[in-house]
Each structure stands twice: as C-alpha cells, then as structure tokens.
PDB file of C-alpha atoms in Angstrom:
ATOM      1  CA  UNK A  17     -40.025 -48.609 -43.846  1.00  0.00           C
ATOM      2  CA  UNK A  18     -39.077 -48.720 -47.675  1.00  0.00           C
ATOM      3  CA  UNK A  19     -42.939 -48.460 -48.557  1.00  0.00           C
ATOM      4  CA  UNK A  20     -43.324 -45.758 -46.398  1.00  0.00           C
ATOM      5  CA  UNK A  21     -40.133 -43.867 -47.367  1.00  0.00           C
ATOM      6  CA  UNK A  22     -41.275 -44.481 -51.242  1.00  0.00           C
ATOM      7  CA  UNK A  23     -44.494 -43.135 -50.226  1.00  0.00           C
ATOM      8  CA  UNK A  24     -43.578 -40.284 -49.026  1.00  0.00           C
ATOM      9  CA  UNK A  25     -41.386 -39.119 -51.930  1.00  0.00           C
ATOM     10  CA  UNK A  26     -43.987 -39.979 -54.276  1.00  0.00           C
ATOM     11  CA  UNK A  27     -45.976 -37.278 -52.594  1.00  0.00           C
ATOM     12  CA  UNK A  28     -43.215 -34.599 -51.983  1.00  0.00           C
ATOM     13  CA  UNK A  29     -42.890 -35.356 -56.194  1.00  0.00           C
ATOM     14  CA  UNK A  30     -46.154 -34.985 -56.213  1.00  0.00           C
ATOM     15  CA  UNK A  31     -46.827 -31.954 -54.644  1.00  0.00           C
ATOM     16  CA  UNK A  32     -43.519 -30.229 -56.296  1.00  0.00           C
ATOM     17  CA  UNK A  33     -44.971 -31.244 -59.265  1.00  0.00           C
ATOM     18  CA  UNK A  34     -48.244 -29.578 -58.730  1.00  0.00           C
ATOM     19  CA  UNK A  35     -46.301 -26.321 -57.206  1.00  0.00           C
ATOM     20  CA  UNK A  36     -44.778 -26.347 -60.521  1.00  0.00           C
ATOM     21  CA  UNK A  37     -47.375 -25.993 -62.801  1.00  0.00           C
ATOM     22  CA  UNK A  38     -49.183 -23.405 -60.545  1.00  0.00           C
ATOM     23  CA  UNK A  39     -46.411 -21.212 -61.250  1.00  0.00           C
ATOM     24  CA  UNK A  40     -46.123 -21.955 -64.425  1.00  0.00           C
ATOM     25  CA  UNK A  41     -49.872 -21.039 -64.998  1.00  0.00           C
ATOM     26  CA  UNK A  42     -49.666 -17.928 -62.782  1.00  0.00           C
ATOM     27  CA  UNK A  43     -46.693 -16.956 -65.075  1.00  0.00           C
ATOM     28  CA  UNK A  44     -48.864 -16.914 -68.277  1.00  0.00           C
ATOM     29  CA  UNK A  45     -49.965 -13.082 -68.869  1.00  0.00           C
ATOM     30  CA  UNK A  46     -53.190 -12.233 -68.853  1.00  0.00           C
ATOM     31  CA  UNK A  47     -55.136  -9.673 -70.850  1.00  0.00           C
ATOM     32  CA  UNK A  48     -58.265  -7.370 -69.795  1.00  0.00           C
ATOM     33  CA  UNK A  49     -60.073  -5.576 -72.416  1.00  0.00           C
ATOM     34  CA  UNK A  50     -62.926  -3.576 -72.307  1.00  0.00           C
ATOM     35  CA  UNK A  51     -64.499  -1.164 -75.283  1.00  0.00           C
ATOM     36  CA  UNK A  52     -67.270   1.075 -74.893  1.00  0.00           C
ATOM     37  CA  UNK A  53     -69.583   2.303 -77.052  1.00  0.00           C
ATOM     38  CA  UNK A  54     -71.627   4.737 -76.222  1.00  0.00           C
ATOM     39  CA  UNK A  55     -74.516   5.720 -79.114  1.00  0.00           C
ATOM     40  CA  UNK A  56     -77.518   6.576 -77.040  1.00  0.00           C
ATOM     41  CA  UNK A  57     -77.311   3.728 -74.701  1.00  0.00           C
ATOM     42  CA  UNK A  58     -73.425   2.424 -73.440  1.00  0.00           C
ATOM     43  CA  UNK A  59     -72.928  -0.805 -74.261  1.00  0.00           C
ATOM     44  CA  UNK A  60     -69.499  -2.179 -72.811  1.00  0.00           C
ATOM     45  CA  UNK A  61     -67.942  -5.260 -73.791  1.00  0.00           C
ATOM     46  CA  UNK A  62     -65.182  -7.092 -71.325  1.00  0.00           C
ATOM     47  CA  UNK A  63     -62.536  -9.984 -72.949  1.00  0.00           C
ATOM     48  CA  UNK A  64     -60.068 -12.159 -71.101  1.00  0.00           C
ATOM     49  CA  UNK A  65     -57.443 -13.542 -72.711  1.00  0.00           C
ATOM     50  CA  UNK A  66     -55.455 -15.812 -71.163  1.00  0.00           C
ATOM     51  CA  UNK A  67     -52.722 -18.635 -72.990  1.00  0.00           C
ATOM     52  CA  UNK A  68     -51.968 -15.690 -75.125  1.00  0.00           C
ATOM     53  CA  UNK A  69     -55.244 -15.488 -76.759  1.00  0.00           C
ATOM     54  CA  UNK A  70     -55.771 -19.336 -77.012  1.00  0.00           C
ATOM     55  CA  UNK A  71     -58.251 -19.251 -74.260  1.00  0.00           C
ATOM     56  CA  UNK A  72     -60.662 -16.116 -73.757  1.00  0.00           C
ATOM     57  CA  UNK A  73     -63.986 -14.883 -73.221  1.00  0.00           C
ATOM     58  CA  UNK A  74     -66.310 -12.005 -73.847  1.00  0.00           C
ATOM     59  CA  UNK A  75     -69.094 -10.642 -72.002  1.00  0.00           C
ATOM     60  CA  UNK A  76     -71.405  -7.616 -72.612  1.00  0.00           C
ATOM     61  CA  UNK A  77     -72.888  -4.982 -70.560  1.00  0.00           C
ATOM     62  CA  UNK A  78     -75.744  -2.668 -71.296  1.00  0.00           C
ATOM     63  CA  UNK A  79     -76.956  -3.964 -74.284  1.00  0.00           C
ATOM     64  CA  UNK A  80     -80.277  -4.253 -72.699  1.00  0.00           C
ATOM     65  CA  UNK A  81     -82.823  -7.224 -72.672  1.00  0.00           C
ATOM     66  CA  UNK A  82     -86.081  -8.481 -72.060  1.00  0.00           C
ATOM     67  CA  UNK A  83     -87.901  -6.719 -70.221  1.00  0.00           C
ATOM     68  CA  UNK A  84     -88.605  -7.841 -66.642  1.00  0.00           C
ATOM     69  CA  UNK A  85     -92.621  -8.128 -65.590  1.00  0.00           C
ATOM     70  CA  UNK A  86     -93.876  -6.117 -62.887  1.00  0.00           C
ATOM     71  CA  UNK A  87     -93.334  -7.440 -59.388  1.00  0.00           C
ATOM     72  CA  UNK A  88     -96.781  -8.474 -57.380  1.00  0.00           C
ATOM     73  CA  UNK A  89     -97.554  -6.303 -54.545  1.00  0.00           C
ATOM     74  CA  UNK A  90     -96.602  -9.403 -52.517  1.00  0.00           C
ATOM     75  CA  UNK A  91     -92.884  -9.402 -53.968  1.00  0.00           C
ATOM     76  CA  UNK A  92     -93.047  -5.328 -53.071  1.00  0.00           C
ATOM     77  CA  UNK A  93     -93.973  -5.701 -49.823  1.00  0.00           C
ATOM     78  CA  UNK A  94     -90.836  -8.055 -49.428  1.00  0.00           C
ATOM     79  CA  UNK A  95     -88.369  -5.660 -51.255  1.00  0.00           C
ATOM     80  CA  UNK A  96     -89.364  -2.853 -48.869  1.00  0.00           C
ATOM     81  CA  UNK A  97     -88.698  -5.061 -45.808  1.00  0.00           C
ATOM     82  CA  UNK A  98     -85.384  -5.795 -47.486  1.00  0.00           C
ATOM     83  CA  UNK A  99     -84.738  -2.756 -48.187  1.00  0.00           C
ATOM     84  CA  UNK A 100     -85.783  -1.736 -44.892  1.00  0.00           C
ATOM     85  CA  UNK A 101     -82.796  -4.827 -43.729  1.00  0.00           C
ATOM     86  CA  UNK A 102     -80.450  -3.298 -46.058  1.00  0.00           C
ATOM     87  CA  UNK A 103     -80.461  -0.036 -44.794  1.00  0.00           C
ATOM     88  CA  UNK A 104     -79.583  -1.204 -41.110  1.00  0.00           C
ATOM     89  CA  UNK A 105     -76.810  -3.880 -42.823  1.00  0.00           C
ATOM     90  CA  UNK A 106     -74.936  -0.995 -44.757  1.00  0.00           C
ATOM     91  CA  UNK A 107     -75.303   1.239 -41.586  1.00  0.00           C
ATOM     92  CA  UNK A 108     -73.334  -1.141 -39.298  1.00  0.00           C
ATOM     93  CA  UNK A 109     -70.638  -1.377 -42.512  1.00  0.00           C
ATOM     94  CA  UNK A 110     -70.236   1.801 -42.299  1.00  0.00           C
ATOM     95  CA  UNK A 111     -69.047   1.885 -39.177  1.00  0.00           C
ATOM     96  CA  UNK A 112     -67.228  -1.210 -39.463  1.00  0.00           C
ATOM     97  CA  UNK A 113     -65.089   0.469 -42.753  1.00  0.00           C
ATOM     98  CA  UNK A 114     -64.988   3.285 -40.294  1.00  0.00           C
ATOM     99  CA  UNK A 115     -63.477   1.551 -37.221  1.00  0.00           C
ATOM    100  CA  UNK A 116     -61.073  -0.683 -40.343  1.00  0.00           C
ATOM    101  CA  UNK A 117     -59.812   2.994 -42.246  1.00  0.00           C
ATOM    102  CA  UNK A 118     -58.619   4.180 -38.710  1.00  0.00           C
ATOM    103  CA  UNK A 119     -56.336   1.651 -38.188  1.00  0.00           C
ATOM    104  CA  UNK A 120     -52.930   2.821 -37.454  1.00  0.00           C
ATOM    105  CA  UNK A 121     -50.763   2.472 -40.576  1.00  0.00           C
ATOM    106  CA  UNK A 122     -53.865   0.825 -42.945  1.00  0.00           C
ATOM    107  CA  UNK A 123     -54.332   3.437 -45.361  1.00  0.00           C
ATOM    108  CA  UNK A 124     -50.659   3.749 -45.881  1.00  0.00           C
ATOM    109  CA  UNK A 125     -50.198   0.150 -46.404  1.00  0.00           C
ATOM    110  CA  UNK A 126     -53.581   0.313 -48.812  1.00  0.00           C
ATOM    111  CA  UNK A 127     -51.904   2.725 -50.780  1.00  0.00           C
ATOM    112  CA  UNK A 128     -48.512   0.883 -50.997  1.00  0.00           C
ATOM    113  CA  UNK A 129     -50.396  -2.031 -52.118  1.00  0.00           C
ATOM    114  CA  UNK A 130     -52.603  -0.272 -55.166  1.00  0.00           C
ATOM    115  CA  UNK A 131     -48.999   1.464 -56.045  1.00  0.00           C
ATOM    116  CA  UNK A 132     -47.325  -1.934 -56.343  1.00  0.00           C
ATOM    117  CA  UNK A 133     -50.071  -3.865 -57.886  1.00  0.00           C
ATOM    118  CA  UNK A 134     -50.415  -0.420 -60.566  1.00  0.00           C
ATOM    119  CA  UNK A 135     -46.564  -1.338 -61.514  1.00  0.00           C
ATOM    120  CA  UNK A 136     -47.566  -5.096 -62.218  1.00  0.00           C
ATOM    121  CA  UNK A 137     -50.317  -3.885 -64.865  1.00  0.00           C
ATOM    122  CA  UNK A 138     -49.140  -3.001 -68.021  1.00  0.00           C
ATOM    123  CA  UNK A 139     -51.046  -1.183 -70.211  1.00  0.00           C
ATOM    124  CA  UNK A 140     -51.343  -1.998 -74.179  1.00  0.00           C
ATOM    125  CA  UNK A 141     -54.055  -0.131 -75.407  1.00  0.00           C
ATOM    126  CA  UNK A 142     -55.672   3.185 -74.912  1.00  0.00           C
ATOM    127  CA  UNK A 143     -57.697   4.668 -77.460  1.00  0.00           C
ATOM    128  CA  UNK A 144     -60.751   7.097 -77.428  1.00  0.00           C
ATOM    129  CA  UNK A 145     -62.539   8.729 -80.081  1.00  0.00           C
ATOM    130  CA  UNK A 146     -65.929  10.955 -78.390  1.00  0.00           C
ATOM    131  CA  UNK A 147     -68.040  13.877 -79.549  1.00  0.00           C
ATOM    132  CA  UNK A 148     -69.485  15.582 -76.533  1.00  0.00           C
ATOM    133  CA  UNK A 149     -71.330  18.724 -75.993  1.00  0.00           C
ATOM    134  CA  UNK A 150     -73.050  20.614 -72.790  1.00  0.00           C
ATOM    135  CA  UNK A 151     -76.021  21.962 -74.864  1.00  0.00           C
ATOM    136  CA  UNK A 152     -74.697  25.251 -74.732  1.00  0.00           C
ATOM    137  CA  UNK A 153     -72.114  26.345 -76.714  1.00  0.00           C
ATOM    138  CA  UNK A 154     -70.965  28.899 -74.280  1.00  0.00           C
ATOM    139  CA  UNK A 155     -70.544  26.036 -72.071  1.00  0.00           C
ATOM    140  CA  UNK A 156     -69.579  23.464 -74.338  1.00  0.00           C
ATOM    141  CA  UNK A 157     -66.504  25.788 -75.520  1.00  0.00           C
ATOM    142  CA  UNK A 158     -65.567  26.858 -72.064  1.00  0.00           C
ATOM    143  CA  UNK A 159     -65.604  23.430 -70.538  1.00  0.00           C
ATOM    144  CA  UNK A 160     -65.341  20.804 -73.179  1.00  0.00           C
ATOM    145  CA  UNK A 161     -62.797  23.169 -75.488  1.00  0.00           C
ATOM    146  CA  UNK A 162     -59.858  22.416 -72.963  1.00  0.00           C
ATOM    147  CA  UNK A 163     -60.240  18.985 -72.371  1.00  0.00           C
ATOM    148  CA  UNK A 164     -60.144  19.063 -76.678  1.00  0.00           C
ATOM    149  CA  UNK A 165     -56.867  20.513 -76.658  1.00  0.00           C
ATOM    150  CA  UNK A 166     -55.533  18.239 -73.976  1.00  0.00           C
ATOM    151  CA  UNK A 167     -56.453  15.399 -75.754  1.00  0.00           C
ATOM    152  CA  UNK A 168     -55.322  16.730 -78.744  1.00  0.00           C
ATOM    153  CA  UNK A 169     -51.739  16.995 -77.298  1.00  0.00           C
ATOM    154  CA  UNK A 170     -51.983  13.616 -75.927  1.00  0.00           C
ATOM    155  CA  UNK A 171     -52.685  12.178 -78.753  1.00  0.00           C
ATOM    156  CA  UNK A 172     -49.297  13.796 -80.265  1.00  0.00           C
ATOM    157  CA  UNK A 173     -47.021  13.193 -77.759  1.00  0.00           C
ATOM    158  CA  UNK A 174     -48.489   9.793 -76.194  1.00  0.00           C
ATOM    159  CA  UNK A 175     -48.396   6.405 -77.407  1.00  0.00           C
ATOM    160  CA  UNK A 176     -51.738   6.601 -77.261  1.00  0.00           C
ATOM    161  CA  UNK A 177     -54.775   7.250 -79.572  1.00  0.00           C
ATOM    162  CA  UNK A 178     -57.360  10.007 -78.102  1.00  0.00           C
ATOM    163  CA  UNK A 179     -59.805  12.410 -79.660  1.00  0.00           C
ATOM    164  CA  UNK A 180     -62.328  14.814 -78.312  1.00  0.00           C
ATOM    165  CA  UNK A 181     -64.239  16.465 -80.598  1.00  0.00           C
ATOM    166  CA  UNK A 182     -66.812  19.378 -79.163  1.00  0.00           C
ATOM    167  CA  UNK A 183     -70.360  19.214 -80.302  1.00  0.00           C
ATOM    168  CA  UNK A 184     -71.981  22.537 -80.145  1.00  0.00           C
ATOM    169  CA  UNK A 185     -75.891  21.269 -80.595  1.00  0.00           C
ATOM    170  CA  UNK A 186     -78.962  22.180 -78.209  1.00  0.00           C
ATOM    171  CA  UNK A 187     -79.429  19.165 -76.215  1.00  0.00           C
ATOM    172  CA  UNK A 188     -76.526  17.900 -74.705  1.00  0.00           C
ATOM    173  CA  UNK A 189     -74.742  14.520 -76.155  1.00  0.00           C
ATOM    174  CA  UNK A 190     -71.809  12.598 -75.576  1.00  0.00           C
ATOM    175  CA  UNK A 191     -71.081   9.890 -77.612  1.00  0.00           C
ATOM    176  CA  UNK A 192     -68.293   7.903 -79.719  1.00  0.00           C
ATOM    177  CA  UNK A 193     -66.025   4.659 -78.695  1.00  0.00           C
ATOM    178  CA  UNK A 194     -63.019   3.826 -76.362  1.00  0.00           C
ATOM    179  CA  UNK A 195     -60.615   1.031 -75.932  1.00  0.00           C
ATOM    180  CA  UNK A 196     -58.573  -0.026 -72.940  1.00  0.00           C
ATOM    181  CA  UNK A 197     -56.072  -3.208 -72.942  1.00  0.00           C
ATOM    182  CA  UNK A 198     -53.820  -4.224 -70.296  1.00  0.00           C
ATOM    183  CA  UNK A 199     -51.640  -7.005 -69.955  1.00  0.00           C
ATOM    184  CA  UNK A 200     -50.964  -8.793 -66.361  1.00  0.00           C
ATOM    185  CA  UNK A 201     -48.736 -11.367 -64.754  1.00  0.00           C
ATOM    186  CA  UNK A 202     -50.827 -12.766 -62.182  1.00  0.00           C
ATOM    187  CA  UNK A 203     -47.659 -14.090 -60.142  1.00  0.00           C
ATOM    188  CA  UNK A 204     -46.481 -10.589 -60.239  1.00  0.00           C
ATOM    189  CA  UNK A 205     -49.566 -10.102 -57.857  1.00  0.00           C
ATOM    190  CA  UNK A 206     -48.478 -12.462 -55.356  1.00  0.00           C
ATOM    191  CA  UNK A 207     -45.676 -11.464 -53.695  1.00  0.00           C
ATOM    192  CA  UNK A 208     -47.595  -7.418 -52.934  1.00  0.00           C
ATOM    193  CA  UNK A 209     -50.840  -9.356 -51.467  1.00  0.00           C
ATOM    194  CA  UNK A 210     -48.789 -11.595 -49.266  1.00  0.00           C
ATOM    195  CA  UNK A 211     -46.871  -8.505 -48.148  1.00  0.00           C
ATOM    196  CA  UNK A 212     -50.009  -6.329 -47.849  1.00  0.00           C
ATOM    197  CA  UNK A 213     -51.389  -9.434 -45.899  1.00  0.00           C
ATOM    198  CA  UNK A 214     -48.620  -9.858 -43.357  1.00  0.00           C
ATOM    199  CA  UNK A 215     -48.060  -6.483 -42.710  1.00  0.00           C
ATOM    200  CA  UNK A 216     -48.830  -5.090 -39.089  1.00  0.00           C
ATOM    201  CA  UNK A 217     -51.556  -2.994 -40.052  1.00  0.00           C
ATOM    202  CA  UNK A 218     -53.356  -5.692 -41.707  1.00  0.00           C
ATOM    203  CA  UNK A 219     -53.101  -8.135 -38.451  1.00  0.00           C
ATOM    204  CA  UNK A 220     -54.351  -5.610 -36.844  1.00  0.00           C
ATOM    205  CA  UNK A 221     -57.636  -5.356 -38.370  1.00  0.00           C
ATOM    206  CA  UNK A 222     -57.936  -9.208 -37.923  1.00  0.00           C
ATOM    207  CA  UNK A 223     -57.945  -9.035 -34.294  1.00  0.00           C
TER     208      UNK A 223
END
C-alpha cells in the first residue's frame, strides 16, 4: 500500500509539474511580424518570435521560384476530375457553413469570441510608407487624395508611422513597404476558446 501510495504521488508531482511548465510556456509572449514589400511583385516576409526573441523564425512569400514544368495531359486529365470533385466538395460546405451560421446564438458568440481574442493582441508596430496612383490623375486625386490626407493625420496624431503619397503617372502603380508587429500571450487565448467552446451555441453545432 506504501508503494502504491508513493506511486501515486510521484505521478500527481509529476503531472503538476508538467501543468506547470505548460503555463509557464503559454505565459511567454509571442510576437508576429510581417513586412511587405511591394516593388513590382509583393514579396511578404512572416517572423515569430517567441522566448523574447531567443527563439524565432522567418519565412517568405512571393519571392517567386523555379519555375514549375508543364503538367502531362495525363496529370490534366486528373486535375479536371479533381476539380470536377472539388466543385461538388465545396458545394456540400456550403451548405454545411450555411446550416452552422444559422445556428441560434452562433454568430453572436463568433463575434464575442474575435472581440475577446482582438483585446489579447497587442499591437507594437504599424508602419506604412506607399506611392499609389489610378493612372488617371483625375482619379488618382479624387480617390487616392483623401486616403493621403487621412493618413497624413494619422500619422500626426497616432502612435503610428503611415504615409501615402499619390502618384499621378499613366499606368497605374502602387508600390512602397509596410510593417505590422503584434505581441501575444498565448494563455490569454485560453480562457475565450474554452468559453467560446462551452457555450450553448457551440454544442449545438456539435450535435
């Protein structure tokens, strides 16, 4: 009975022990990055940070690559028919996100949970400095000339850094660089996704 006994709180150690650390990882913030460039083709770059920027990686989006060779008419033959399969598959999930969306009291409780999980992200850096231009400068200065001036007042009066600069040329461009940092508990998520789990609405979709 002692073995047993001293078994058993070796385990309960154990797993408090393991509950502990899990915490204490989940309370470690994490950062999301991403910067876009846009200069003729967007590239985007994403970083993690985690261990407060011990441990972190990068990855890269649009930079192009190799390019692919051409499929065999066998290999076409088998996308249509997937295609063909794919068409039916997003059909029926259609209906299915149909049936889910009408679900008394779901979108409210979809909405609580965004709202909650928007107040456990908190956001570091914002920064944005594009030339952009409609290729008409009627258009460019009827359309892009407000959203100058808005930025232009954001950038004085927010913490943040934005700049719009209209670009009255004949073809249209857009083009310049943006930052975006936020900072994230990812404990703080817990407690909303258990609630958003549990909640009536929720079961109700499960049944």
């Amino acid at each position: 009975t002692y073995d047993r006994d001293g078994q058993i709180l070796w385990v309960v150690v154990a797993l408090s022990i393991l509950i502990a650390l899990t915490a204490l990882a989940l309370s470690i913030p994490v950062d999301l990055g991403v910067r876009a460039e846009v200069h003729g083709k967007p590239v985007f770059h994403f970083r993690v940070d985690w261990l407060f920027g011990r441990v972190g990686k990068t990855f890269h989006s649009g930079a192009g690559g190799p390019t692919a060779p051409k499929a065999s008419a066998e290999k076409k033959a088998k996308g249509k028919a997937k295609a063909g399969r794919t068409g039916r598959t997003a059909g029926a999930n259609a209906r299915l996100v149909w049936d889910v969306v009408h679900v008394p009291g779901l979108p409210s409780s979809v909405a609580r949970l965004v709202r909650r999980l928007g107040g456990c992200i908190r956001l570091r850096t914002l920064a944005a400095d594009f030339r952009a231009g409609l290729g008409d400068p009627m258009d460019t200065a009827m359309y892009v000339g407000p959203v100058c001036q808005a930025a232009m007042f954001a950038d004085l009066w927010a913490p943040w850094s934005l700049r719009l600069v209209p670009a009255f040329e004949a073809e249209p461009v857009i083009e310049g660089e943006g930052r975006l940092s936020v900072r994230v508990r990812p404990i703080s998520l817990v407690p909303p996704v258990i609630a958003f789990l549990c909640a009536p609405s929720t079961l109700r979709t499960a049944v």
